[in-house]
PDB file of C-alpha atoms and ligand atoms in Angstrom:
ATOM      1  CA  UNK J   1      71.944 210.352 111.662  1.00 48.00           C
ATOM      2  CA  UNK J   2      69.006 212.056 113.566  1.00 48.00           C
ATOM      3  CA  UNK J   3      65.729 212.471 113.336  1.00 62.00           C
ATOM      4  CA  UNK J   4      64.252 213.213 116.627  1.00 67.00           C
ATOM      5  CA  UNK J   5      60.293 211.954 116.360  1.00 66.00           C
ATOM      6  CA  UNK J   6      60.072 213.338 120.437  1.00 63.00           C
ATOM      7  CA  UNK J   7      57.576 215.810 119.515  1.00 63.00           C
ATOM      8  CA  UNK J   8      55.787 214.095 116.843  1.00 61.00           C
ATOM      9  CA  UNK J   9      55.047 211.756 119.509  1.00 58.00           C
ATOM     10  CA  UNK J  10      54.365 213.920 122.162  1.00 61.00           C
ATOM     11  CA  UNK J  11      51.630 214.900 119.491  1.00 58.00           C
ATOM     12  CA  UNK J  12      49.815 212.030 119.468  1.00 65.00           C
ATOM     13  CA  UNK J  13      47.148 212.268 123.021  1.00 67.00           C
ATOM     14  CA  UNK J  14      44.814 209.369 121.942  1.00 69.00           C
ATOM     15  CA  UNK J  15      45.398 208.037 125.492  1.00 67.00           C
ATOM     16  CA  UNK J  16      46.492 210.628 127.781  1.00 65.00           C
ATOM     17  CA  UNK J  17      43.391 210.646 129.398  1.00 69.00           C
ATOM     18  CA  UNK J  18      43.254 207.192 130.354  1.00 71.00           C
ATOM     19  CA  UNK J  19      44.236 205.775 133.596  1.00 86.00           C
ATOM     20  CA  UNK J  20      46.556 203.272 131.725  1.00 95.00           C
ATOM     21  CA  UNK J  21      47.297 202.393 128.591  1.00 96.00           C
ATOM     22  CA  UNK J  22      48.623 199.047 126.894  1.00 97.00           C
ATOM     23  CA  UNK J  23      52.259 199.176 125.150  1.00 97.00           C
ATOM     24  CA  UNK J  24      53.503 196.354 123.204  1.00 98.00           C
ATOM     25  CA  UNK J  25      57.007 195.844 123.149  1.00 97.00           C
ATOM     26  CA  UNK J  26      58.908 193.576 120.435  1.00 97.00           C
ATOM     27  CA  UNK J  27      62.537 194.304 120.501  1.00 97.00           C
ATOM     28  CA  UNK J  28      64.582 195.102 123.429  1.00 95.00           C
ATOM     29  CA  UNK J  29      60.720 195.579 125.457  1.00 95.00           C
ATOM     30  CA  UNK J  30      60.306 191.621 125.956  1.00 96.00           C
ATOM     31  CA  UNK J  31      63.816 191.500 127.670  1.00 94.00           C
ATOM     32  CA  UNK J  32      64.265 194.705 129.799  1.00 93.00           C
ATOM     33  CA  UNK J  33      61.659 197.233 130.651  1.00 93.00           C
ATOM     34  CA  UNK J  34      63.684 200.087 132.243  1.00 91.00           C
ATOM     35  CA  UNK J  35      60.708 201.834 133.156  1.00 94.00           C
ATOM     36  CA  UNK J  36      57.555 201.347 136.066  1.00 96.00           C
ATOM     37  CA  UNK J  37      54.817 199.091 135.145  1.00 97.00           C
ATOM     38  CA  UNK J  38      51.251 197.903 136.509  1.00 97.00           C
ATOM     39  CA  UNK J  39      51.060 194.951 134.872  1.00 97.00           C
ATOM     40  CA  UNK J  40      53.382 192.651 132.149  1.00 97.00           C
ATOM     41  CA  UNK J  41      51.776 189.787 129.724  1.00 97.00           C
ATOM     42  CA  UNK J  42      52.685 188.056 126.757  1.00 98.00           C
ATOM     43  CA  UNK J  43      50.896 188.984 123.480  1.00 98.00           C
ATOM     44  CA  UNK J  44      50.713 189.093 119.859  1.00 98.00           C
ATOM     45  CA  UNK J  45      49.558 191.438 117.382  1.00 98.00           C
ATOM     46  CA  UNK J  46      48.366 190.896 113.504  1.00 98.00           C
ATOM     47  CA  UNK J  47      49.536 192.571 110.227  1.00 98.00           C
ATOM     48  CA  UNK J  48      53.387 193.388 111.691  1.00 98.00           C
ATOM     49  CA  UNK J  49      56.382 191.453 111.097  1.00 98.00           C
ATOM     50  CA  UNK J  50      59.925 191.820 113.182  1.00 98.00           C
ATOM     51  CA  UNK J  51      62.903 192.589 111.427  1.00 98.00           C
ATOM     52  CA  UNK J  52      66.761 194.077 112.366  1.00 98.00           C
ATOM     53  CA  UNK J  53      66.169 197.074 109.567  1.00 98.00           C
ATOM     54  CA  UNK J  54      66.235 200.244 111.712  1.00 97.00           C
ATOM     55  CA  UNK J  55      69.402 201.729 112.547  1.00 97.00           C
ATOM     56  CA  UNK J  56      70.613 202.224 115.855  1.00 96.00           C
ATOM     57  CA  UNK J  57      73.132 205.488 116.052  1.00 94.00           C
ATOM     58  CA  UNK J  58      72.359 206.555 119.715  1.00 90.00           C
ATOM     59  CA  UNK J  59      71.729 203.170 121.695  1.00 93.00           C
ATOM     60  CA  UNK J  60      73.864 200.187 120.042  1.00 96.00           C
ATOM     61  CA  UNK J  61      76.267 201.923 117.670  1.00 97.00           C
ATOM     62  CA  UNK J  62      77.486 205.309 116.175  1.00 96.00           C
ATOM     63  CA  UNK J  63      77.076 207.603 113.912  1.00 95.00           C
ATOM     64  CA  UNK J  64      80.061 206.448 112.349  1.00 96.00           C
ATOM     65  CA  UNK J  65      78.930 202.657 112.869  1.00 97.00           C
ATOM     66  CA  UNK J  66      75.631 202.409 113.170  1.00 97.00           C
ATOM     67  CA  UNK J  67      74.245 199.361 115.158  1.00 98.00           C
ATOM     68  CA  UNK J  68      70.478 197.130 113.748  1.00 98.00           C
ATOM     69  CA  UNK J  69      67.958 196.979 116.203  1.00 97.00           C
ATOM     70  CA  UNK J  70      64.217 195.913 115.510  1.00 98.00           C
ATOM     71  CA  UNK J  71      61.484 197.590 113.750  1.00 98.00           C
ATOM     72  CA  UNK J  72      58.246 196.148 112.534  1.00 98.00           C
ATOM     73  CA  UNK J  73      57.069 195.934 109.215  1.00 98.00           C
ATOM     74  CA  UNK J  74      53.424 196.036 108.059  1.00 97.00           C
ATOM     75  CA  UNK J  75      52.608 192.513 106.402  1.00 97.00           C
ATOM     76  CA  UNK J  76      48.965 190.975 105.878  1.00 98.00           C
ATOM     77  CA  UNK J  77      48.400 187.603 107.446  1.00 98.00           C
ATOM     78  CA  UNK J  78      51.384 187.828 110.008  1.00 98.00           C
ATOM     79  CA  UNK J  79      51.492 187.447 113.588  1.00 98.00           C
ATOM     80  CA  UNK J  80      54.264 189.206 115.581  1.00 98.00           C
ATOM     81  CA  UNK J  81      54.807 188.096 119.370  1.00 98.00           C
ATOM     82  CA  UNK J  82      56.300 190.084 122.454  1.00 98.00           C
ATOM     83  CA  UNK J  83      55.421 191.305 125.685  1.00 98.00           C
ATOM     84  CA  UNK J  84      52.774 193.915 126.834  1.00 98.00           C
ATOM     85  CA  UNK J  85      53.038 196.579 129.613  1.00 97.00           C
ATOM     86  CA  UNK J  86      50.087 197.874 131.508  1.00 97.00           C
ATOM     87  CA  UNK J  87      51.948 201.711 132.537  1.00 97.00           C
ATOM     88  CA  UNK J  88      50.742 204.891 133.148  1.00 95.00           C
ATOM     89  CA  UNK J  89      50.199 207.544 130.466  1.00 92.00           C
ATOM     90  CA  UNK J  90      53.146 209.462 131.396  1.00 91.00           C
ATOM     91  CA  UNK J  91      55.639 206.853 131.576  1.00 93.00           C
ATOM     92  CA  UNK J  92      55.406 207.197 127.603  1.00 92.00           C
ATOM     93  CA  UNK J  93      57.093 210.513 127.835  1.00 89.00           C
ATOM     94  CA  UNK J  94      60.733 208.961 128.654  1.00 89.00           C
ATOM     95  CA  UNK J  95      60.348 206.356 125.897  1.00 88.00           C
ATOM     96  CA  UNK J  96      59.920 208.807 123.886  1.00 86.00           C
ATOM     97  CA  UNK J  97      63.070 210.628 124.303  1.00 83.00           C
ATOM     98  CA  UNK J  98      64.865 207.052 124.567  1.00 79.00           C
ATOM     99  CA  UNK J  99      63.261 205.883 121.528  1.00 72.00           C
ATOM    100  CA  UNK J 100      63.587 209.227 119.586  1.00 73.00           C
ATOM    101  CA  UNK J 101      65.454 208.440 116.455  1.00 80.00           C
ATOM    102  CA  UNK J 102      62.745 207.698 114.366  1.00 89.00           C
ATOM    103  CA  UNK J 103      60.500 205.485 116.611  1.00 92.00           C
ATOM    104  CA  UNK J 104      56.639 206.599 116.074  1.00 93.00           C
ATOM    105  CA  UNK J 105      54.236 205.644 118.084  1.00 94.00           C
ATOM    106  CA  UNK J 106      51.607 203.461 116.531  1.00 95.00           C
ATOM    107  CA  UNK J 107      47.608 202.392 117.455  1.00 96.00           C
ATOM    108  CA  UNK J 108      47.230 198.678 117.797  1.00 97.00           C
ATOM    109  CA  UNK J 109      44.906 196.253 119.056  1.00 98.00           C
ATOM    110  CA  UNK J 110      46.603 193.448 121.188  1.00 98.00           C
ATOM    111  CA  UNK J 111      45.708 189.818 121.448  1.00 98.00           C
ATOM    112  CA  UNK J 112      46.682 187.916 124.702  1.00 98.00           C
ATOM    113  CA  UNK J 113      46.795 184.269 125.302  1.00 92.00           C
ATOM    114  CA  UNK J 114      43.543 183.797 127.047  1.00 94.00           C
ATOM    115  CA  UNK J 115      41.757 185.105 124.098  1.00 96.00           C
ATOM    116  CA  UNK J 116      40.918 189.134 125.398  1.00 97.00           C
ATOM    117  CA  UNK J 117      41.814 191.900 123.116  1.00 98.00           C
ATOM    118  CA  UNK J 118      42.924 195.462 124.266  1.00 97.00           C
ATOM    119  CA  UNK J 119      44.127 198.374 122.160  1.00 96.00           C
ATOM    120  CA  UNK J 120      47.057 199.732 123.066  1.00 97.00           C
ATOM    121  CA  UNK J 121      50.249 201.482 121.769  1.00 96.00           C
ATOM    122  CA  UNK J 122      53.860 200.276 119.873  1.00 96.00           C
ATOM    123  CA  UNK J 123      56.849 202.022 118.564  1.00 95.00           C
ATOM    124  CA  UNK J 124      57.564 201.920 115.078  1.00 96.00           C
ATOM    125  CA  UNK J 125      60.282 202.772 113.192  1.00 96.00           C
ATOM    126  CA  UNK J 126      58.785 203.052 109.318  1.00 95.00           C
ATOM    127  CA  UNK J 127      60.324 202.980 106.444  1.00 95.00           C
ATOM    128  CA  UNK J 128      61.046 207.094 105.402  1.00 93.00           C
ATOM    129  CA  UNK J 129      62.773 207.466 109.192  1.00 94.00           C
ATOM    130  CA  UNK J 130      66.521 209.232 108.447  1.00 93.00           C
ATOM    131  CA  UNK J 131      67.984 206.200 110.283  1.00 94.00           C
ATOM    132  CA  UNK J 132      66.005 203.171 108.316  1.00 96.00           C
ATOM    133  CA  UNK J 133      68.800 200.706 106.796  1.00 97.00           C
ATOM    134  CA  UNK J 134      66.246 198.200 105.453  1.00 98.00           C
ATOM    135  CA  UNK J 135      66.871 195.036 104.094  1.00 97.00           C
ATOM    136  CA  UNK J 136      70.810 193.697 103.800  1.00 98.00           C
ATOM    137  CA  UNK J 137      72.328 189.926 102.907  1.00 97.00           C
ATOM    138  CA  UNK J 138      72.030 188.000 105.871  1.00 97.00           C
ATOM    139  CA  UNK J 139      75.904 187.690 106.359  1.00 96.00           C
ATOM    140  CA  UNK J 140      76.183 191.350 106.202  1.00 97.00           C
ATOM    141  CA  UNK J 141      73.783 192.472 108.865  1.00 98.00           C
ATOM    142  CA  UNK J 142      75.045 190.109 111.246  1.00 97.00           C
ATOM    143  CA  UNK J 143      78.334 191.185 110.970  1.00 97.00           C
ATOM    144  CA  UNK J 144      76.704 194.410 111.648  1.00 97.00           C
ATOM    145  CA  UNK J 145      75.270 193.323 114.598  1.00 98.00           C
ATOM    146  CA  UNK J 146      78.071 191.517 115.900  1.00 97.00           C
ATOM    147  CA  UNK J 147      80.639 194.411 115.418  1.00 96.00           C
ATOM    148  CA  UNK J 148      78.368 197.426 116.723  1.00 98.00           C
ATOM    149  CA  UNK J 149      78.944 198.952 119.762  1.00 97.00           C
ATOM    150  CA  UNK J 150      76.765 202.036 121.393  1.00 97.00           C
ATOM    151  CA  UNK J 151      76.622 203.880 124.577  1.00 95.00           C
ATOM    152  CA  UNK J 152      74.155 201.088 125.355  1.00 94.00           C
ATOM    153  CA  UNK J 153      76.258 198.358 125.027  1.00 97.00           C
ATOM    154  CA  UNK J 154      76.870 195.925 122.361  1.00 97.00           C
ATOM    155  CA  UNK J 155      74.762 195.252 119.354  1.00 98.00           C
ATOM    156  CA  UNK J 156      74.812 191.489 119.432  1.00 97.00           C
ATOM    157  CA  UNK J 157      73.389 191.288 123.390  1.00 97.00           C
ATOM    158  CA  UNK J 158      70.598 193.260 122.072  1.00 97.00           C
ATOM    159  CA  UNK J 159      69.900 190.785 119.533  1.00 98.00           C
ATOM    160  CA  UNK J 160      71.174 187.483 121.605  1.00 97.00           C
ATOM    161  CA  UNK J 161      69.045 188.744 124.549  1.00 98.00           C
ATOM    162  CA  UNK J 162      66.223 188.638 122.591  1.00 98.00           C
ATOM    163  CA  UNK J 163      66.716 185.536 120.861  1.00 98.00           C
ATOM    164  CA  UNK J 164      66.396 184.043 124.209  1.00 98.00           C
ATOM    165  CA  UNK J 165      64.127 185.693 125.513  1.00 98.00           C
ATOM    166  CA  UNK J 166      61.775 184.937 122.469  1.00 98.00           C
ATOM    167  CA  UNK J 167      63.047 181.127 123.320  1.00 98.00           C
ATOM    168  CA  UNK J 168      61.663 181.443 126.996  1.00 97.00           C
ATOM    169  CA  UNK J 169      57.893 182.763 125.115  1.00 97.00           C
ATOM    170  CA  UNK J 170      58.188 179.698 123.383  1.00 97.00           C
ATOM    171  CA  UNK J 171      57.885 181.702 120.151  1.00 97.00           C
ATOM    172  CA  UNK J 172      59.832 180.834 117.176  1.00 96.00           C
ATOM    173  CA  UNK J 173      60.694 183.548 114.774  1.00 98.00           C
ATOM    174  CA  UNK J 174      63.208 182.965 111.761  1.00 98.00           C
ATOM    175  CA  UNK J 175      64.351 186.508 110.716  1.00 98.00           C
ATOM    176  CA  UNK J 176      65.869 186.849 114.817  1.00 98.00           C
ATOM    177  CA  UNK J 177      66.795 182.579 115.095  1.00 98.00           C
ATOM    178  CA  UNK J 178      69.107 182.674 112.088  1.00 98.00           C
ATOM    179  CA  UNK J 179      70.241 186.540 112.646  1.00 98.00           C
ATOM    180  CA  UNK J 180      71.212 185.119 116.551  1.00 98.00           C
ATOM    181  CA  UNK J 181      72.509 181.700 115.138  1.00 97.00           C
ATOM    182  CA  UNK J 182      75.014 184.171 112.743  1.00 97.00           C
ATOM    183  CA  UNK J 183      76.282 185.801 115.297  1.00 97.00           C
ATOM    184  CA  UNK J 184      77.019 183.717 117.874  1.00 96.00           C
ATOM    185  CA  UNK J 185      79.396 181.968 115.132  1.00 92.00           C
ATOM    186  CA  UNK J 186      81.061 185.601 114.324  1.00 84.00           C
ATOM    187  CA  UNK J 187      84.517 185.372 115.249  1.00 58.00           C
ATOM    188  CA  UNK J 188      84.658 187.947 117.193  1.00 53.00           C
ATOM    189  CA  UNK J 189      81.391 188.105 118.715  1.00 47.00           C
ATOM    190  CA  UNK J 190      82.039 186.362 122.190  1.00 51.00           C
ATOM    191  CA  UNK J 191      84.663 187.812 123.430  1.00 50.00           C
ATOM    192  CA  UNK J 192      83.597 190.024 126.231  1.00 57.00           C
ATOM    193  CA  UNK J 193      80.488 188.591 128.361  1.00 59.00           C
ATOM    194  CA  UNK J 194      77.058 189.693 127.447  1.00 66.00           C
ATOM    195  CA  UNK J 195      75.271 192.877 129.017  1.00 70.00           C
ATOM    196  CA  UNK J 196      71.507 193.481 129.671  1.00 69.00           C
TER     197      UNK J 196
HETATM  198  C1  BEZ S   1      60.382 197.414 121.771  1.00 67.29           C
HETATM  199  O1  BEZ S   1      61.214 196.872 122.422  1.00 67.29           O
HETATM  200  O2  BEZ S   1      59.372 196.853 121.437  1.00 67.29           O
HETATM  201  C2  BEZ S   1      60.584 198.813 121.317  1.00 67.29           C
HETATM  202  C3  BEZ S   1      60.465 199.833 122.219  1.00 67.29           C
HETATM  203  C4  BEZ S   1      60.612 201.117 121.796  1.00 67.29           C
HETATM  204  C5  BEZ S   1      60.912 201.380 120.483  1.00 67.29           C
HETATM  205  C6  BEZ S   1      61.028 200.338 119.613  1.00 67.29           C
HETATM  206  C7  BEZ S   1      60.856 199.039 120.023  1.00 67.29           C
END
């Protein structure tokens, strides 16, 4: 399942002329860049909440077995943590071919630890993307997770390597806790070592 948002994004030039922009990253962001960067924080931003509801077809599964990676979901009153990159304006262009299967690029203001503000940029997958999966029993998803394999690697480091690196931020978060703790009890989900 496809739906390549490249060129929606490539639409969106509320910060091309800046000298650098601020991109929050929630999911596999906090754990590996992959990409040049000025500058790397911890932060938070309001109204968004994590969740394992977007389908991953290209990076950790198939087509034929799709993989759950994180999206965010828009919820008043909640705080969602991760990690912000100062980059370049054009360093956006290969995230969004990497993050092309219904990843949007979103306006946000972020809130860092000693209290400044900045507005920057995330990736969201919504709701009407081709490759949304939404909501699934608990059990099921992590089975999901800890069967999924893509040409990135396996589903369940995506989600373990997270977990822990959410642990390190000293930021609890119960939707990617419990997913982690349900996998790591999957019978087969440590057999080969973990990948980043
Ligand atoms: C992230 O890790 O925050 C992320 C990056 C690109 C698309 C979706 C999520």
């Amino acid at each position: 399942m496809v739906h390549d948002t490249t060129a929606l994004n490539r639409r969106m030039t509320h910060f091309d002329d800046h000298e650098a922009i601020w991109l929050f990253g929630y999911g596999s962001l906090i754990w590996k860049a992959g990409f040049p960067y000025l500058e790397r924080r911890p932060a938070h931003i309001h109204g968004w909440v994590r969740r394992f509801w977007q389908g991953s077809h290209d990076h950790r599964g198939t087509p034929e077995a799709p993989g759950r990676v994180a999206t965010l979901l828009p919820c008043p009153g909640a705080v969602c943590h991760g990690m912000a990159y100062r980059i370049t304006p054009e360093t956006l262009h290969p995230l969004d071919v990497r993050e092309k299967n219904g990843y949007l690029r979103e306006i946000t203001t972020l809130h860092f630890a000693d209290g400044d503000t900045a507005q920057g940029l995330t990736y969201i997958a919504t709701e009407d993307n081709a490759a949304f999966l939404g909501e699934a029993e608990p059990t099921a998803m992590a089975r999901q997770i800890a069967e999924a394999h893509g040409p990135s690697g396996p589903n369940r480091d995506y989600l373990l390597n997270l977990a822990e690196a959410l642990e390190a931020l000293g930021v609890e978060d119960p939707h990617v806790t419990d997913l982690a703790r349900r996998v790591r009890t999957h019978a087969s989900a440590d057999i080969e070592p973990r990948t980043r």
